[in-house]
Every structure is written in C-alpha cells, then in structure tokens.
mmCIF file of C-alpha atoms and ligand atoms in Angstrom:
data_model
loop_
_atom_site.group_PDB
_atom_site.id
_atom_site.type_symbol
_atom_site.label_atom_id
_atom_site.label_comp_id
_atom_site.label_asym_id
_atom_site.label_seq_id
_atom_site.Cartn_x
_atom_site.Cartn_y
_atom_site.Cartn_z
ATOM 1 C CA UNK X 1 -40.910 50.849 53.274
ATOM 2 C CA UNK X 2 -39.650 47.977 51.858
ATOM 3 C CA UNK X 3 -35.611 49.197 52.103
ATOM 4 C CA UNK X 4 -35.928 50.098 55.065
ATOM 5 C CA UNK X 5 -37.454 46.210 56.352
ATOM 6 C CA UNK X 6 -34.686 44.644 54.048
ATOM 7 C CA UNK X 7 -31.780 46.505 56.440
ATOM 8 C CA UNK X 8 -33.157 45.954 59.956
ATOM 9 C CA UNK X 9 -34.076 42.588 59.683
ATOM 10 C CA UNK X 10 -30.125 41.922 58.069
ATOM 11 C CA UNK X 11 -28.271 44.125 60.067
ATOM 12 C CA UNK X 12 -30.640 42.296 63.656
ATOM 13 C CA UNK X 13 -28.214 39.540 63.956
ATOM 14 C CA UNK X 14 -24.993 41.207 62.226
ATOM 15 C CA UNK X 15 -25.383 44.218 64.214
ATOM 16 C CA UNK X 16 -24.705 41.800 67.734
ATOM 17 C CA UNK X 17 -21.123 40.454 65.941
ATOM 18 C CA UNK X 18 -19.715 43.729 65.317
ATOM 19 C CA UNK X 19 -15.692 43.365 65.398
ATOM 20 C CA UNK X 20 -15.854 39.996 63.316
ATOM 21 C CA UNK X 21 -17.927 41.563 60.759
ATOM 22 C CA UNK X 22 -16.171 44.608 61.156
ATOM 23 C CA UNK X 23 -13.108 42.843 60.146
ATOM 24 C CA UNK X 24 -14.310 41.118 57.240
ATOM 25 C CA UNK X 25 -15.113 44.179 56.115
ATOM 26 C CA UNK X 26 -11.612 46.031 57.043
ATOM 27 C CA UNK X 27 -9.869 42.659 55.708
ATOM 28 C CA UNK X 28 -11.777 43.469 52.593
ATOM 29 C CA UNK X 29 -11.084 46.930 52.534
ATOM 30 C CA UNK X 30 -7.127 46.683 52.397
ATOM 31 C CA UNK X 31 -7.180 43.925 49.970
ATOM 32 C CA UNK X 32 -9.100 46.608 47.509
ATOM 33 C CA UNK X 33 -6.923 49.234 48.349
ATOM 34 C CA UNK X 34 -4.465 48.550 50.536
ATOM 35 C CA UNK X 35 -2.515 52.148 50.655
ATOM 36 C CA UNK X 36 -5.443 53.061 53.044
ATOM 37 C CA UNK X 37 -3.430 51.011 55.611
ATOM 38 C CA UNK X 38 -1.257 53.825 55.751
ATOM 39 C CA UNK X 39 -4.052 56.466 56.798
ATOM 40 C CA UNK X 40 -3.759 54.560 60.459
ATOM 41 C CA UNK X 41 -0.985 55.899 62.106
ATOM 42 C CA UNK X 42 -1.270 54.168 65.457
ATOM 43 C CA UNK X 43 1.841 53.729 66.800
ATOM 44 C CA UNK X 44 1.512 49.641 66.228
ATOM 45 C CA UNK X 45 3.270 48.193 62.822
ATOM 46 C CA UNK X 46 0.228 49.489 60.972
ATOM 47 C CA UNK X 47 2.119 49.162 57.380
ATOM 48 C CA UNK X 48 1.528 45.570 57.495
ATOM 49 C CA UNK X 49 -1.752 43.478 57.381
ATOM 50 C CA UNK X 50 -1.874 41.354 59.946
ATOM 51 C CA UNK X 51 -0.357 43.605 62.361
ATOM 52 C CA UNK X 52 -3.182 46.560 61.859
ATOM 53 C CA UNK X 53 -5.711 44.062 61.781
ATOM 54 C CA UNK X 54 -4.882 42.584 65.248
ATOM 55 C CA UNK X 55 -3.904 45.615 66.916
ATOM 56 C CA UNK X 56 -6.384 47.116 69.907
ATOM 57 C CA UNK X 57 -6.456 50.789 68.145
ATOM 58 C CA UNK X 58 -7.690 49.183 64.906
ATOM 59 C CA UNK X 59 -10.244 46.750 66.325
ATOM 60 C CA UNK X 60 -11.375 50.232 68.199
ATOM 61 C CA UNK X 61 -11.829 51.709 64.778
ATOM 62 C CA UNK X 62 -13.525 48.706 63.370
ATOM 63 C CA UNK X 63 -16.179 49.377 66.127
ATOM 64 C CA UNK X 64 -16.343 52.790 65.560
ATOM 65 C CA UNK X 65 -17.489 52.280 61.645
ATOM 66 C CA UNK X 66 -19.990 49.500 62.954
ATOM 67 C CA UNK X 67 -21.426 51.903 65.983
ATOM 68 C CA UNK X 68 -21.680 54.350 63.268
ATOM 69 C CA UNK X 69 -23.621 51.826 60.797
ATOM 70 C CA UNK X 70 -25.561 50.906 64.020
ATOM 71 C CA UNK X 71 -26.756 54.685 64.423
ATOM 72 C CA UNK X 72 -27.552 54.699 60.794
ATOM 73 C CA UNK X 73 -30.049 51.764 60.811
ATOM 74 C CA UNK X 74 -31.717 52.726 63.769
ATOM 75 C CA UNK X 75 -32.086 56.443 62.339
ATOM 76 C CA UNK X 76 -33.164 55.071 58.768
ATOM 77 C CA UNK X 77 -36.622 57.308 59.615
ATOM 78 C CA UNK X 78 -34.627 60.400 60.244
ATOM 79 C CA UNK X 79 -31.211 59.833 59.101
ATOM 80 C CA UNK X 80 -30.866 64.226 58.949
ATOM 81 C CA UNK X 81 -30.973 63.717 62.546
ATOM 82 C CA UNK X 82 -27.150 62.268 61.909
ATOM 83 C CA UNK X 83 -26.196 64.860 59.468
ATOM 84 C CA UNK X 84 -23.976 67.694 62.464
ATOM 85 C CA UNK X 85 -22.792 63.681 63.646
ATOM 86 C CA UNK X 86 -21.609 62.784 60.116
ATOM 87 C CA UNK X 87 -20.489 66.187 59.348
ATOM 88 C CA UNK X 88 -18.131 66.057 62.007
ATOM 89 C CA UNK X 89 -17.169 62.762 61.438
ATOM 90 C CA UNK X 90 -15.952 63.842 57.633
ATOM 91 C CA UNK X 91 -14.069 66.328 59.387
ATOM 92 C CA UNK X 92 -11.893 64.161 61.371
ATOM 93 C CA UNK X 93 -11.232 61.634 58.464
ATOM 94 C CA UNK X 94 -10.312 64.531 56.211
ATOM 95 C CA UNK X 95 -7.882 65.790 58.938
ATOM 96 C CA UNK X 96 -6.555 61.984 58.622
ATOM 97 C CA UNK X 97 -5.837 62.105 55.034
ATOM 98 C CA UNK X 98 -8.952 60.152 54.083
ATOM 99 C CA UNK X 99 -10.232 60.874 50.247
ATOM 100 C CA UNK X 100 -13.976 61.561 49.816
ATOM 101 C CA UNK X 101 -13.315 58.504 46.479
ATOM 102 C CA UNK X 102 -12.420 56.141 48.987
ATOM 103 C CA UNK X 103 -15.772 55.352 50.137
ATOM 104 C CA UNK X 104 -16.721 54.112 47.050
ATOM 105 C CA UNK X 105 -14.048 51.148 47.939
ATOM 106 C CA UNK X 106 -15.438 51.176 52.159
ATOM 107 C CA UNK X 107 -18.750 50.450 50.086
ATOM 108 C CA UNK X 108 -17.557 48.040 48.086
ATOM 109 C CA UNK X 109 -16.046 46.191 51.301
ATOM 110 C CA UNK X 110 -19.272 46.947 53.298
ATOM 111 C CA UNK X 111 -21.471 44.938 50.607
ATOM 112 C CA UNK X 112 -18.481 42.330 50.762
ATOM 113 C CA UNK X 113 -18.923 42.129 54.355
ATOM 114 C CA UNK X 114 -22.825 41.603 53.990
ATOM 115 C CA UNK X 115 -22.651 39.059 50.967
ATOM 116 C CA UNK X 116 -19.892 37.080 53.303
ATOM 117 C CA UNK X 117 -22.849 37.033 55.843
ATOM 118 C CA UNK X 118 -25.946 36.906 54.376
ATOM 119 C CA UNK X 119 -25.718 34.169 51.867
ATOM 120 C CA UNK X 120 -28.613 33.534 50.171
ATOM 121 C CA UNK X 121 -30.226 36.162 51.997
ATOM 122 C CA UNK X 122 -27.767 39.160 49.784
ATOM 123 C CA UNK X 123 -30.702 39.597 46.983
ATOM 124 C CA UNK X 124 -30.173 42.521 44.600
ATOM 125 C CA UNK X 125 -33.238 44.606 46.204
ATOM 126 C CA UNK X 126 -31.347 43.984 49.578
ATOM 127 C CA UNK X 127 -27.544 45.225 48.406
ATOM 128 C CA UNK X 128 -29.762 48.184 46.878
ATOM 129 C CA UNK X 129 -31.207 48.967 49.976
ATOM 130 C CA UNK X 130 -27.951 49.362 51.955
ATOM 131 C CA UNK X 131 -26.220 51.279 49.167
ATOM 132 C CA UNK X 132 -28.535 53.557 48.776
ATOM 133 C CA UNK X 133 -28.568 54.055 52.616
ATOM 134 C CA UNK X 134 -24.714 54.000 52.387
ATOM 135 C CA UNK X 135 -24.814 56.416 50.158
ATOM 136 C CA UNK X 136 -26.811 59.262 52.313
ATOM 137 C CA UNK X 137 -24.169 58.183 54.820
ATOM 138 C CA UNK X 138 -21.351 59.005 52.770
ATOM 139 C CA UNK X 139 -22.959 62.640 51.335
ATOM 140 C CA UNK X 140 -23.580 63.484 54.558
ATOM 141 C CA UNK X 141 -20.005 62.683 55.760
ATOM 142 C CA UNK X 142 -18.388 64.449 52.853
ATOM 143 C CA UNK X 143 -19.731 67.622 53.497
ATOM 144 C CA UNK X 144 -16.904 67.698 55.786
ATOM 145 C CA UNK X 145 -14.239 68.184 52.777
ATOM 146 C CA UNK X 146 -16.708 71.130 51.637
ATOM 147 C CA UNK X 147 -14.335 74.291 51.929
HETATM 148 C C1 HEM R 1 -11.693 57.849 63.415
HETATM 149 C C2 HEM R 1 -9.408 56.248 59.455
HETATM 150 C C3 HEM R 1 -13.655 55.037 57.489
HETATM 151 C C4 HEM R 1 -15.851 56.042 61.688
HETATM 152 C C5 HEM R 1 -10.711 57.552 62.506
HETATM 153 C C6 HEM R 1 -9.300 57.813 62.680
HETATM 154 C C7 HEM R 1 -8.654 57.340 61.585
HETATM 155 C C8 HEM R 1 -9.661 56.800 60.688
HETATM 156 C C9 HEM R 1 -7.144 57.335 61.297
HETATM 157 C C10 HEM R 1 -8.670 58.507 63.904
HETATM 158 C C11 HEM R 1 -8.110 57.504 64.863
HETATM 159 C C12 HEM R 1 -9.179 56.626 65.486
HETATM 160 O O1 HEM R 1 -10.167 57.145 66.055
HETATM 161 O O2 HEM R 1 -9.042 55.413 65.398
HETATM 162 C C13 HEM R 1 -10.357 55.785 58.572
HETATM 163 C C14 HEM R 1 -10.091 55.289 57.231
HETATM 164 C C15 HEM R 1 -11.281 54.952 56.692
HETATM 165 C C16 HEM R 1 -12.299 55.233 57.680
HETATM 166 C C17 HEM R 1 -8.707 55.193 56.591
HETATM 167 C C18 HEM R 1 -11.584 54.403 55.312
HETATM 168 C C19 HEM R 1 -11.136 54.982 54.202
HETATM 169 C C20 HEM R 1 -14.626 55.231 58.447
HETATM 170 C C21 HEM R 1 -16.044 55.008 58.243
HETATM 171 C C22 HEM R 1 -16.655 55.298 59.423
HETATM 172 C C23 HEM R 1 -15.623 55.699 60.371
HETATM 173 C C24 HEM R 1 -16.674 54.539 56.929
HETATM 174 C C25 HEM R 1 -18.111 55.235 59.768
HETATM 175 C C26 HEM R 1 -19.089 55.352 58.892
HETATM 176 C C27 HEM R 1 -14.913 56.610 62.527
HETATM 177 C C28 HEM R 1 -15.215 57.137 63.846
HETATM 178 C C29 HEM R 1 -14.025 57.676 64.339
HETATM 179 C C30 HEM R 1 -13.019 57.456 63.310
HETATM 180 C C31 HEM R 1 -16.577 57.121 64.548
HETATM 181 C C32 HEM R 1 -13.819 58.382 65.668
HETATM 182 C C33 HEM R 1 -13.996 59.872 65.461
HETATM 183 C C34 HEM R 1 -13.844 60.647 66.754
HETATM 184 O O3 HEM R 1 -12.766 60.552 67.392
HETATM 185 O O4 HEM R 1 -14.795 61.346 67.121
HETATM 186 N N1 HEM R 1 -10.909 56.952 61.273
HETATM 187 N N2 HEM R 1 -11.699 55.721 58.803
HETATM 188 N N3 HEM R 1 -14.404 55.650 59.747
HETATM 189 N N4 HEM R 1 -13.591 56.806 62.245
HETATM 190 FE FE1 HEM R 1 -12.650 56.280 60.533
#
C-alpha cells in the first residue's frame, strides 16, 4: 500500500549512503542518550564522542543497523520472514546490556536521521510509515529479552 511506497521510494537513495546516514543517526542517538556510548566496549576510547564515532568497530556497527534497515525495507511484504533474524539479533544486544526502552530513543534518532535527509519530503504520513515499520522491527527484536 501506500506505507509501504512512502519507505522504498525514501529509503532508494538513503539506502546507497549508508555510514553517513548511519552516523547522523548514531550522532543523534548519543546526544539523546548518551550513556548508550558505554554499551560499546570496543577496545577504542569509546567513552567519548568523537572517538566512538570515528572508530572502524563503530562505523562497522553503524552498517550493521543500516544492513539491518536495508533487510527490513526490502522484506516490508513479509517482514515474519525476519522474525528467527531479529530474534537473534535481540539476543545479542541483550547479552550487550542493551534495554528493550532504548529503542524508543534509536527511533527517535532514526526519524532524526530521515527528517535531516528528506527535507520537505519528511510528511507526517511518511514518518508514520517508518515508525510503524520500526516498530514491527523492534517487537520482533525484543522477543529476545522474553525469558
Ligand atoms: C551488534 C550495540 C542498536 C544491529 C552489536 C554489538 C553491540 C551493539 C555492542 C556487538 C558488537 C558489534 O557487533 O559491533 C548496540 C546499541 C544499540 C544497538 C548500544 C542501541 C541502543 C542496534 C539496532 C540494530 C543493530 C537498532 C538494527 C536494527 C546490530 C547487528 C549486530 C549488532 C546486526 C551484529 C550482530 C551479530 O554479531 O550477529 N550492537 N546496538 N544494533 N547490532 Fe547493535
């Protein structure tokens, strides 16, 4: 349908810049909550902005989340086809320390991230779209916390 038109045709030219947008998003992410930081213990000065943000382990993770948002908006169809994926996926970042309430900030930096990019082209109907796809996303994934 309509939601689903509103995220390809955004995500077309976005989805070919990965690690810049990825960082926006990231840069985003630790200015809303910035004890997540923390949560990356590579062995480069992750405590401090800039550091993390430059470092080759972090821009790995930044394309990790973007792969992952990738998958999702080629799968919009059959996004249960992701669920064993995201499942998984849950299960690592709880291992990490991650919170299942801290998505609701990666959101909030993902729509950043989009508005940043988008413009004029960010319309209500289109930031619904991708939250409500975010959202299966983020179910799926926190079914890994599930005891
Ligand atoms: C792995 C942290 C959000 C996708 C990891 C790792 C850490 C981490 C520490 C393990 C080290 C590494 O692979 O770099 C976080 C934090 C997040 C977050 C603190 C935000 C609160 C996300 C999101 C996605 C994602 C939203 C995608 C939707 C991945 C992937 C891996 C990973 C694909 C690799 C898993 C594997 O090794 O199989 N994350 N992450 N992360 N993360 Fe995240």
């Amino acid at each position: 349908g309509k939601d689903k038109e509103l995220i390809r045709d955004s995500w077309e030219s976005l989805g070919k810049n990965k690690v810049p947008h990825g960082i926006v998003m990231f840069t985003r992410l630790f200015e809303l909550d910035p004890a997540l930081l923390t949560l990356f213990n590579y062995k480069t000065n992750c405590g401090v902005v800039p550091e993390c943000l430059s470092s080759p382990e972090f821009l790995e993770h930044v394309t990790k989340v973007m792969v992952v948002i990738d998958a999702a908006v080629n799968h919009l169809d059959d996004l249960d086809s992701l669920a064993d994926f995201l499942l998984n996926l849950g299960r690592k970042h709880q291992a990490v320390g991650v919170k299942t309430q801290s998505f609701a900030v990666v959101g909030e930096a993902l729509l950043y991230m989009l508005q940043c990019s988008l413009g004029t082209g960010y319309t209500a109907a289109l930031r619904q779209a991708w939250l409500n796809m975010y959202t299966i996303v983020v179910a799926a994934m926190s079914r890994g916390w599930a005891k």
